[in-house]
DNA sequence: CGAGAGTACTATAAAGTACTCTCGGTGCATTATT
């Protein structure tokens, strides 16, 4: 009966009169007690999928989320909508707050937490006593992207689900290849044949795709500044190194009138918050960032995403350029590749994976490693708990190494390909969509950018009208208060 | 891994060569003290 009235409840609880693409399909599956994996582009209301379902089912919704800032945002959003039974079960709580929350878990409808928190015995025990209507994993690509070598607790979610009595489950993400979808399902121990997969095309038609290749850094820098002086912002430049992000930020400050800031993990939370909000308020023209910048940041009018270094895999690349053009207006992705840049990625990922010899040594001396401050050994400790034999562990890392190597090769092929870059991406994601290649779709390596045709040339008059817009905003604020 | 910076060497001196050194991302929770 409920499913016929989904729209009614959408209106009743959230005030919307229609669903966005994919939402209804996901919610219907969940109401039918069917697990679901949903790959929906950012901005299409992924969280509505569990928010509405939560209202309709009896019990608590648990949402596993990778970042405290994301949890914060979601909690605020729900509270703003009038839902008071929301809990952010994180390390931000004081000891007594946490205690109170755990004693009163049954009073909450939505509980947000990071996967690490589920490793806490008391938290798990309390949750086991709850009636859980839905177990949600937000940003579920983290299972395969972060689980194996960064945040291993992502690999434990399957076991956690089991300990919680295999509750109805929903995995959400914006970008996932078939390989990633499979990793998500097996990581969560979902029955592949019984899981509903809802997947919308990853294609973002309003983002023009381009790449350039350089023999030395001087040429690359020249191109970068050439771009910065002509292209319309606001924009984002991605780096694989914090040092480089700082360095180029200073160069841009010195050589242009652009307002720019660097953003990476060396900044404290306060600075990050300030920079993020200045950027959102159009008080910064661009940000030089590492991969720390992105998840959960919703700025609509980013016009360009430049990559000064290439990421380790196409999936990350798509996530990063996908931050452009959320408003649907024409935007551009420009990859600046210099021969040898892949060495950074190789060092960052590939060479950090232990080889057979190291695993051998680790297994033979395991007791010595039980208590350690070394993060990579802590990681090894966690992962080795998932496998019963040395051979299994070795093959896990070998497979990981191969996978990373292949991902990097595919990234390089993307740069080099003379075919339609958009089609290359869609084929990689096993997206069935076929592209009708046209002039404003993408271009071959080193072709001149059609910035004029794309309407992406920096225009002073437009800057002025932007300032008028700002002026109206200020007036608006004054009159409201 | 591999690029770029830095250093030592050569020996008319200056600038080129060869060598070594350095560097590289993402965050949760938790601890014991102030």
XYZ file of C-alpha atoms (C1' of nucleotides) in Angstrom:
515
model
C 0.000 0.000 0.000
C 2.811 2.377 0.916
C 4.454 2.189 -2.476
C 1.426 3.618 -4.223
C 1.576 6.625 -1.971
C 5.285 7.359 -2.045
C 4.657 10.738 -3.625
C 2.124 11.540 -0.953
C 4.682 10.871 1.759
C 7.385 12.765 -0.117
C 5.107 15.794 -0.102
C 4.002 15.247 3.469
C 7.451 14.862 5.038
C 9.698 16.870 2.748
C 7.436 19.158 0.761
C 8.541 17.997 -2.687
C 5.911 17.097 -5.229
C 8.017 14.827 -7.431
C 10.999 12.489 -7.207
C 14.312 13.027 -8.910
C 15.562 10.382 -11.301
C 16.269 7.118 -9.545
C 14.999 7.991 -6.082
C 11.619 6.307 -6.361
C 13.095 3.142 -7.822
C 15.497 2.843 -4.891
C 12.879 3.571 -2.234
C 10.436 1.063 -3.749
C 13.060 -1.675 -3.611
C 13.783 -0.867 0.033
C 10.106 -0.822 1.012
C 9.935 -4.310 -0.549
C 12.780 -5.288 1.817
C 15.217 -5.597 -1.048
C 18.842 -4.464 -0.543
C 19.940 -1.779 -2.982
C 23.024 -0.193 -4.480
C 22.367 3.239 -5.965
C 24.766 5.093 -8.222
C 23.242 8.513 -8.642
C 25.007 11.695 -9.762
C 25.661 14.321 -7.105
C 22.841 16.734 -6.633
C 20.126 14.207 -7.385
C 19.195 13.775 -3.763
C 20.860 10.558 -2.714
C 20.102 11.173 0.936
C 16.385 11.379 0.230
C 16.560 7.656 -0.583
C 17.117 6.765 3.064
C 15.509 9.782 4.684
C 12.076 9.010 3.273
C 12.464 5.248 3.641
C 13.374 5.838 7.283
C 10.119 7.679 7.899
C 8.106 4.839 6.390
C 9.783 1.891 8.113
C 9.652 1.026 11.777
C 13.052 1.251 13.461
C 16.336 3.138 13.340
C 18.318 4.087 10.238
C 22.086 3.752 10.617
C 24.141 5.793 8.186
C 27.838 5.015 7.792
C 29.648 8.061 6.428
C 33.376 8.634 5.793
C 33.817 12.219 7.005
C 32.779 14.054 10.144
C 32.041 17.133 8.056
C 29.618 15.152 5.903
C 27.912 13.805 9.004
C 27.658 17.322 10.363
C 26.061 18.603 7.154
C 23.518 15.799 6.944
C 22.537 16.106 10.583
C 22.023 19.844 10.215
C 19.969 19.324 7.090
C 17.654 16.830 8.783
C 17.270 19.054 11.822
C 16.479 21.968 9.527
C 13.705 19.838 8.045
C 12.286 19.467 11.524
C 13.587 16.001 12.394
C 14.909 16.071 15.930
C 15.616 12.356 16.415
C 19.042 12.620 14.760
C 22.359 11.613 16.292
C 25.928 12.145 15.113
C 27.708 9.404 17.024
C 31.278 10.649 16.600
C 34.388 11.535 18.546
C 33.141 15.115 18.654
C 30.854 14.059 21.508
C 32.163 14.456 25.033
C 32.392 11.387 27.223
C 29.115 12.152 28.953
C 27.315 13.089 25.750
C 28.369 9.803 24.220
C 27.228 7.907 27.297
C 23.867 9.601 27.285
C 23.419 8.891 23.595
C 24.271 5.215 24.006
C 21.829 4.849 26.917
C 19.094 6.406 24.800
C 19.803 5.012 21.352
C 16.197 3.903 20.940
C 15.037 7.519 20.907
C 16.868 8.274 17.646
C 15.507 7.672 14.167
C 18.707 8.453 12.245
C 22.148 7.603 13.623
C 25.214 8.780 11.676
C 28.655 7.360 12.360
C 32.030 6.575 10.768
C 32.970 2.925 10.113
C 35.648 3.132 12.836
C 32.982 3.806 15.442
C 31.366 0.461 14.632
C 34.542 -1.244 15.870
C 33.787 -0.008 19.384
C 32.362 -2.955 21.347
C 29.946 -0.931 23.402
C 28.583 0.896 20.372
C 28.068 -2.376 18.544
C 26.444 -4.031 21.558
C 23.999 -1.150 21.956
C 23.158 -1.177 18.266
C 22.521 -4.908 18.421
C 19.709 -4.193 20.873
C 18.043 -1.792 18.433
C 15.494 -2.499 15.792
C 17.374 -1.408 12.692
C 15.123 -0.592 9.754
C 17.911 0.297 7.335
C 21.706 0.157 7.219
C 23.083 2.799 4.863
C 26.615 3.144 3.543
C 27.047 6.612 2.113
C 29.932 7.291 -0.312
C 30.155 3.532 -0.681
C 33.029 3.674 -3.174
C 35.176 4.200 -0.056
C 34.859 0.457 0.539
C 37.104 -0.292 -2.426
C 38.902 3.042 -2.685
C 39.912 3.430 0.965
C 39.348 0.035 2.541
C 42.416 -1.902 1.418
C 45.132 0.641 2.205
C 43.794 3.589 4.118
C 40.776 2.930 6.278
C 40.559 -0.834 6.732
C 37.410 -0.627 8.855
C 35.611 -0.183 5.557
C 36.444 -3.814 4.855
C 34.742 -4.919 8.091
C 31.303 -3.589 7.206
C 30.171 -6.987 5.940
C 30.975 -8.562 9.294
C 29.307 -5.672 11.101
C 26.151 -6.168 9.048
C 26.119 -9.794 10.037
C 26.530 -8.937 13.736
C 23.621 -6.545 13.411
C 21.459 -9.358 12.056
C 21.821 -8.549 8.355
C 19.551 -5.519 8.273
C 18.089 -4.147 5.050
C 20.956 -2.343 3.347
C 21.460 0.568 0.983
C 24.824 1.572 -0.550
C 25.058 5.030 -2.112
C 27.671 6.603 -4.360
C 27.972 8.994 -7.290
C 30.684 7.208 -9.233
C 31.278 3.488 -9.531
C 32.493 1.200 -12.273
C 31.056 -2.309 -12.452
C 34.191 -3.489 -10.676
C 33.523 -1.071 -7.818
C 29.859 -2.077 -7.625
C 30.962 -5.699 -7.275
C 33.467 -4.730 -4.587
C 30.751 -2.864 -2.698
C 28.385 -5.834 -2.819
C 30.980 -8.366 -1.763
C 32.372 -5.997 0.886
C 28.929 -5.657 2.430
C 28.225 -9.362 1.867
C 25.140 -8.592 -0.149
C 23.542 -11.295 -2.265
C 24.329 -10.076 -5.777
C 21.359 -11.790 -7.382
C 18.894 -10.339 -4.874
C 20.269 -6.786 -4.762
C 18.613 -4.016 -6.688
C 21.176 -1.931 -8.565
C 19.973 1.483 -9.679
C 22.485 3.218 -11.856
C 22.285 6.441 -13.812
C 24.775 7.411 -16.506
C 28.031 8.926 -15.251
C 28.148 11.227 -18.269
C 28.224 14.944 -17.580
C 27.445 16.530 -20.908
C 28.310 20.078 -19.906
C 31.930 19.286 -19.032
C 34.295 19.578 -21.996
C 37.188 17.113 -21.756
C 40.787 17.908 -22.703
C 44.370 16.936 -21.984
C 47.845 18.277 -22.723
C 51.220 16.600 -22.616
C 54.494 18.350 -21.705
C 58.135 17.398 -21.764
C 59.143 19.589 -18.844
C 57.604 21.516 -16.012
C 58.415 24.921 -17.453
C 56.126 24.310 -20.412
C 53.416 23.042 -18.129
C 53.620 26.141 -15.947
C 53.442 28.382 -18.975
C 50.292 26.637 -20.146
C 48.791 26.862 -16.676
C 49.283 30.617 -16.452
C 48.117 31.055 -19.994
C 44.904 29.289 -18.980
C 44.478 31.178 -15.731
C 44.714 34.484 -17.584
C 42.042 33.642 -20.122
C 39.618 31.186 -18.631
C 36.476 32.022 -16.713
C 36.286 30.894 -13.091
C 35.710 29.974 -10.413
C 38.006 26.996 -10.718
C 39.839 24.214 -9.051
C 43.369 22.896 -9.590
C 44.207 19.420 -8.337
C 47.708 18.366 -7.248
C 49.167 15.089 -6.026
C 51.420 16.908 -3.622
C 50.748 19.401 -0.839
C 54.058 21.125 -1.421
C 53.302 21.731 -5.072
C 49.832 23.006 -4.229
C 51.395 25.579 -1.869
C 54.104 26.504 -4.318
C 51.735 27.164 -7.219
C 49.344 29.045 -4.955
C 52.149 31.486 -4.168
C 53.072 31.794 -7.846
C 49.486 32.582 -8.778
C 49.290 35.206 -6.034
C 52.477 36.819 -7.313
C 51.722 36.726 -11.021
C 47.968 37.316 -11.270
C 45.246 39.267 -9.534
C 43.292 36.084 -8.841
C 42.227 35.340 -5.302
C 43.545 31.900 -4.528
C 44.134 29.563 -1.587
C 45.710 26.148 -1.089
C 43.695 23.348 0.501
C 45.105 20.102 1.855
C 45.476 17.958 4.960
C 48.193 20.124 6.546
C 45.634 22.833 7.175
C 43.772 22.661 10.460
C 40.010 22.189 10.474
C 39.403 25.870 11.085
C 41.404 27.051 8.061
C 39.787 24.417 5.916
C 36.366 25.603 6.968
C 37.201 29.238 6.250
C 38.687 28.549 2.816
C 35.833 26.295 1.842
C 33.278 28.921 2.751
C 35.150 31.774 1.099
C 35.179 29.700 -2.065
C 31.470 28.908 -1.743
C 30.724 32.622 -1.281
C 32.725 33.509 -4.437
C 35.307 35.365 -2.356
C 38.021 33.144 -3.818
C 38.523 32.638 -7.555
C 40.235 29.312 -7.288
C 41.607 26.689 -4.963
C 44.799 24.686 -5.352
C 43.919 21.408 -3.710
C 44.969 17.841 -3.089
C 42.448 15.021 -2.999
C 41.486 16.265 0.473
C 39.169 18.737 -1.225
C 35.903 17.565 -2.638
C 33.633 15.075 -0.972
C 30.483 16.759 0.203
C 31.418 20.158 -1.157
C 28.570 21.506 -3.173
C 29.530 24.583 -5.150
C 27.356 24.996 -8.186
C 29.305 27.367 -10.405
C 32.779 25.831 -10.691
C 33.684 26.450 -14.356
C 36.956 24.572 -14.681
C 38.862 21.754 -13.028
C 42.528 21.625 -13.987
C 44.725 18.679 -13.036
C 48.339 19.648 -12.512
C 49.035 16.002 -11.715
C 47.022 13.016 -12.822
C 45.143 10.942 -10.265
C 45.802 7.227 -9.860
C 42.606 6.068 -11.461
C 39.887 7.189 -13.801
C 37.306 6.839 -11.064
C 39.009 9.503 -8.943
C 39.417 11.669 -12.017
C 35.704 11.517 -12.775
C 34.863 12.357 -9.180
C 37.193 15.337 -9.250
C 36.146 16.841 -12.581
C 32.535 16.141 -11.623
C 32.781 19.044 -9.204
C 32.588 21.383 -12.200
C 29.325 22.588 -13.670
C 26.887 21.384 -11.039
C 24.633 24.224 -12.221
C 24.424 22.567 -15.625
C 26.279 25.385 -17.385
C 29.184 24.776 -19.752
C 32.383 23.877 -17.903
C 35.732 22.308 -18.708
C 38.169 19.679 -17.440
C 41.816 20.160 -18.400
C 44.449 17.572 -17.608
C 48.054 18.777 -17.710
C 50.255 15.735 -17.972
C 54.000 15.783 -17.888
C 55.973 12.701 -18.794
C 56.803 10.902 -15.586
C 53.975 12.378 -13.497
C 52.644 8.869 -12.989
C 55.735 8.192 -10.870
C 54.142 10.142 -8.019
C 51.030 7.972 -8.109
C 53.161 4.892 -8.376
C 55.043 5.844 -5.255
C 51.902 6.890 -3.416
C 49.989 3.712 -4.041
C 51.776 0.871 -5.766
C 55.076 0.937 -3.948
C 53.421 1.224 -0.566
C 51.782 -2.162 -0.896
C 53.848 -4.815 0.937
C 55.475 -7.478 -1.228
C 55.617 -11.211 -0.488
C 58.904 -10.927 1.345
C 57.569 -8.260 3.678
C 54.384 -10.210 4.332
C 56.502 -13.269 5.074
C 58.553 -11.347 7.593
C 55.423 -9.841 9.120
C 53.683 -13.197 9.558
C 56.760 -14.776 11.130
C 57.150 -11.932 13.632
C 53.522 -11.080 14.160
C 53.630 -10.942 17.973
C 56.233 -8.202 17.876
C 53.909 -6.064 15.797
C 50.837 -6.439 18.011
C 51.370 -3.078 19.700
C 52.684 -0.444 17.354
C 52.274 3.213 16.520
C 53.210 2.598 12.916
C 50.108 3.142 10.830
C 51.058 0.904 7.959
C 51.686 -1.975 10.375
C 48.392 -1.277 12.124
C 46.797 -1.529 8.711
C 48.558 -4.808 8.060
C 47.340 -6.075 11.430
C 43.741 -5.314 10.536
C 43.880 -6.740 7.047
C 45.660 -9.914 8.142
C 42.791 -10.545 10.562
C 40.511 -10.854 7.573
C 42.506 -13.725 6.107
C 43.340 -17.074 7.575
C 46.533 -17.890 5.694
C 49.673 -16.161 4.558
C 48.949 -17.148 0.971
C 45.538 -15.487 1.089
C 47.083 -12.317 2.452
C 49.756 -12.312 -0.212
C 47.289 -12.823 -2.983
C 45.125 -10.003 -1.585
C 48.006 -7.546 -1.870
C 49.182 -8.909 -5.191
C 45.718 -8.421 -6.596
C 45.588 -4.935 -5.161
C 48.921 -4.124 -6.780
C 47.769 -5.376 -10.172
C 44.544 -3.466 -9.871
C 46.345 -0.224 -9.047
C 48.797 -0.748 -11.864
C 45.992 -1.327 -14.345
C 44.080 1.702 -13.089
C 47.098 3.903 -13.641
C 47.607 2.518 -17.143
C 43.981 3.238 -17.976
C 44.425 6.777 -16.712
C 47.404 7.208 -19.050
C 45.446 5.735 -21.938
C 42.749 8.301 -21.300
C 45.320 11.063 -21.740
C 46.676 9.563 -24.935
C 43.565 8.299 -26.644
C 42.659 9.783 -29.986
C 39.144 8.469 -29.721
C 36.359 10.429 -28.077
C 37.428 10.862 -24.424
C 33.850 10.842 -23.233
C 33.205 7.521 -24.907
C 36.404 6.189 -23.350
C 35.101 7.091 -19.901
C 31.662 5.611 -20.499
C 33.190 2.396 -21.804
C 35.401 2.227 -18.727
C 32.337 2.527 -16.518
C 30.471 -0.003 -18.653
C 27.901 2.687 -19.163
C 25.760 1.703 -22.129
C 25.332 5.252 -23.324
C 26.732 5.933 -26.804
C 28.156 9.356 -27.495
C 27.438 11.386 -30.586
C 30.799 13.079 -30.659
C 30.594 16.781 -31.498
C 32.862 19.837 -31.370
C 32.053 20.823 -27.824
C 32.370 17.318 -26.382
C 36.091 16.762 -26.057
C 39.329 17.070 -28.001
C 42.501 15.232 -28.843
C 45.720 15.612 -26.905
C 47.314 19.085 -27.277
C 44.602 20.537 -29.546
C 43.843 24.228 -29.002
C 41.014 24.717 -26.543
C 37.793 26.136 -28.025
C 37.336 28.408 -25.009
C 35.518 31.049 -27.000
C 33.065 28.588 -28.480
C 32.499 27.159 -25.015
C 31.845 30.622 -23.637
C 34.584 30.189 -21.081
C 36.649 33.288 -21.785
C 37.130 35.544 -18.805
C 34.852 38.539 -19.209
C 35.199 41.688 -17.127
C 31.643 42.838 -17.677
C 30.383 39.595 -16.292
C 32.594 40.114 -13.258
C 30.872 43.444 -12.747
C 27.419 41.951 -12.893
C 28.563 39.357 -10.408
C 29.487 42.168 -8.072
C 26.034 43.670 -8.505
C 24.593 40.295 -7.585
C 26.747 40.333 -4.450
C 25.483 43.812 -3.709
C 21.886 42.637 -3.866
C 22.749 39.775 -1.557
C 24.120 42.193 1.008
C 21.077 44.459 0.743
C 18.897 41.400 1.132
C 20.731 40.399 4.303
C 20.433 43.882 5.804
C 16.710 43.996 5.278
C 16.134 40.525 6.616
C 17.888 41.306 9.902
C 59.907 5.375 -10.005
C 61.915 9.498 -11.898
C 62.199 14.601 -12.062
C 64.457 18.428 -10.351
C 67.489 20.608 -7.182
C 71.881 20.724 -5.342
C 76.877 19.666 -5.226
C 81.495 18.456 -6.692
C 84.573 18.372 -10.184
C 87.498 20.117 -13.896
C 91.456 23.400 -13.847
C 93.592 29.326 -18.174
C 88.400 30.120 -16.560
C 83.756 29.532 -17.278
C 80.256 26.558 -17.860
C 79.277 21.903 -18.663
C 79.090 17.133 -16.863
C 78.239 13.606 -13.612
C 76.924 12.468 -9.532
C 73.946 12.363 -5.088
C 69.916 13.715 -2.656
C 65.112 14.558 -1.914
C 60.363 14.231 -2.562
C 55.413 12.513 -3.276
C 47.590 11.625 -0.744
C 43.196 10.671 1.504
C 40.858 10.545 8.170
C 38.614 8.147 11.627
C 39.143 7.419 16.942
C 41.753 7.576 21.152
C 45.177 8.616 24.616
C 46.814 11.274 28.602
C 47.616 15.892 29.915
C 46.486 20.880 30.409
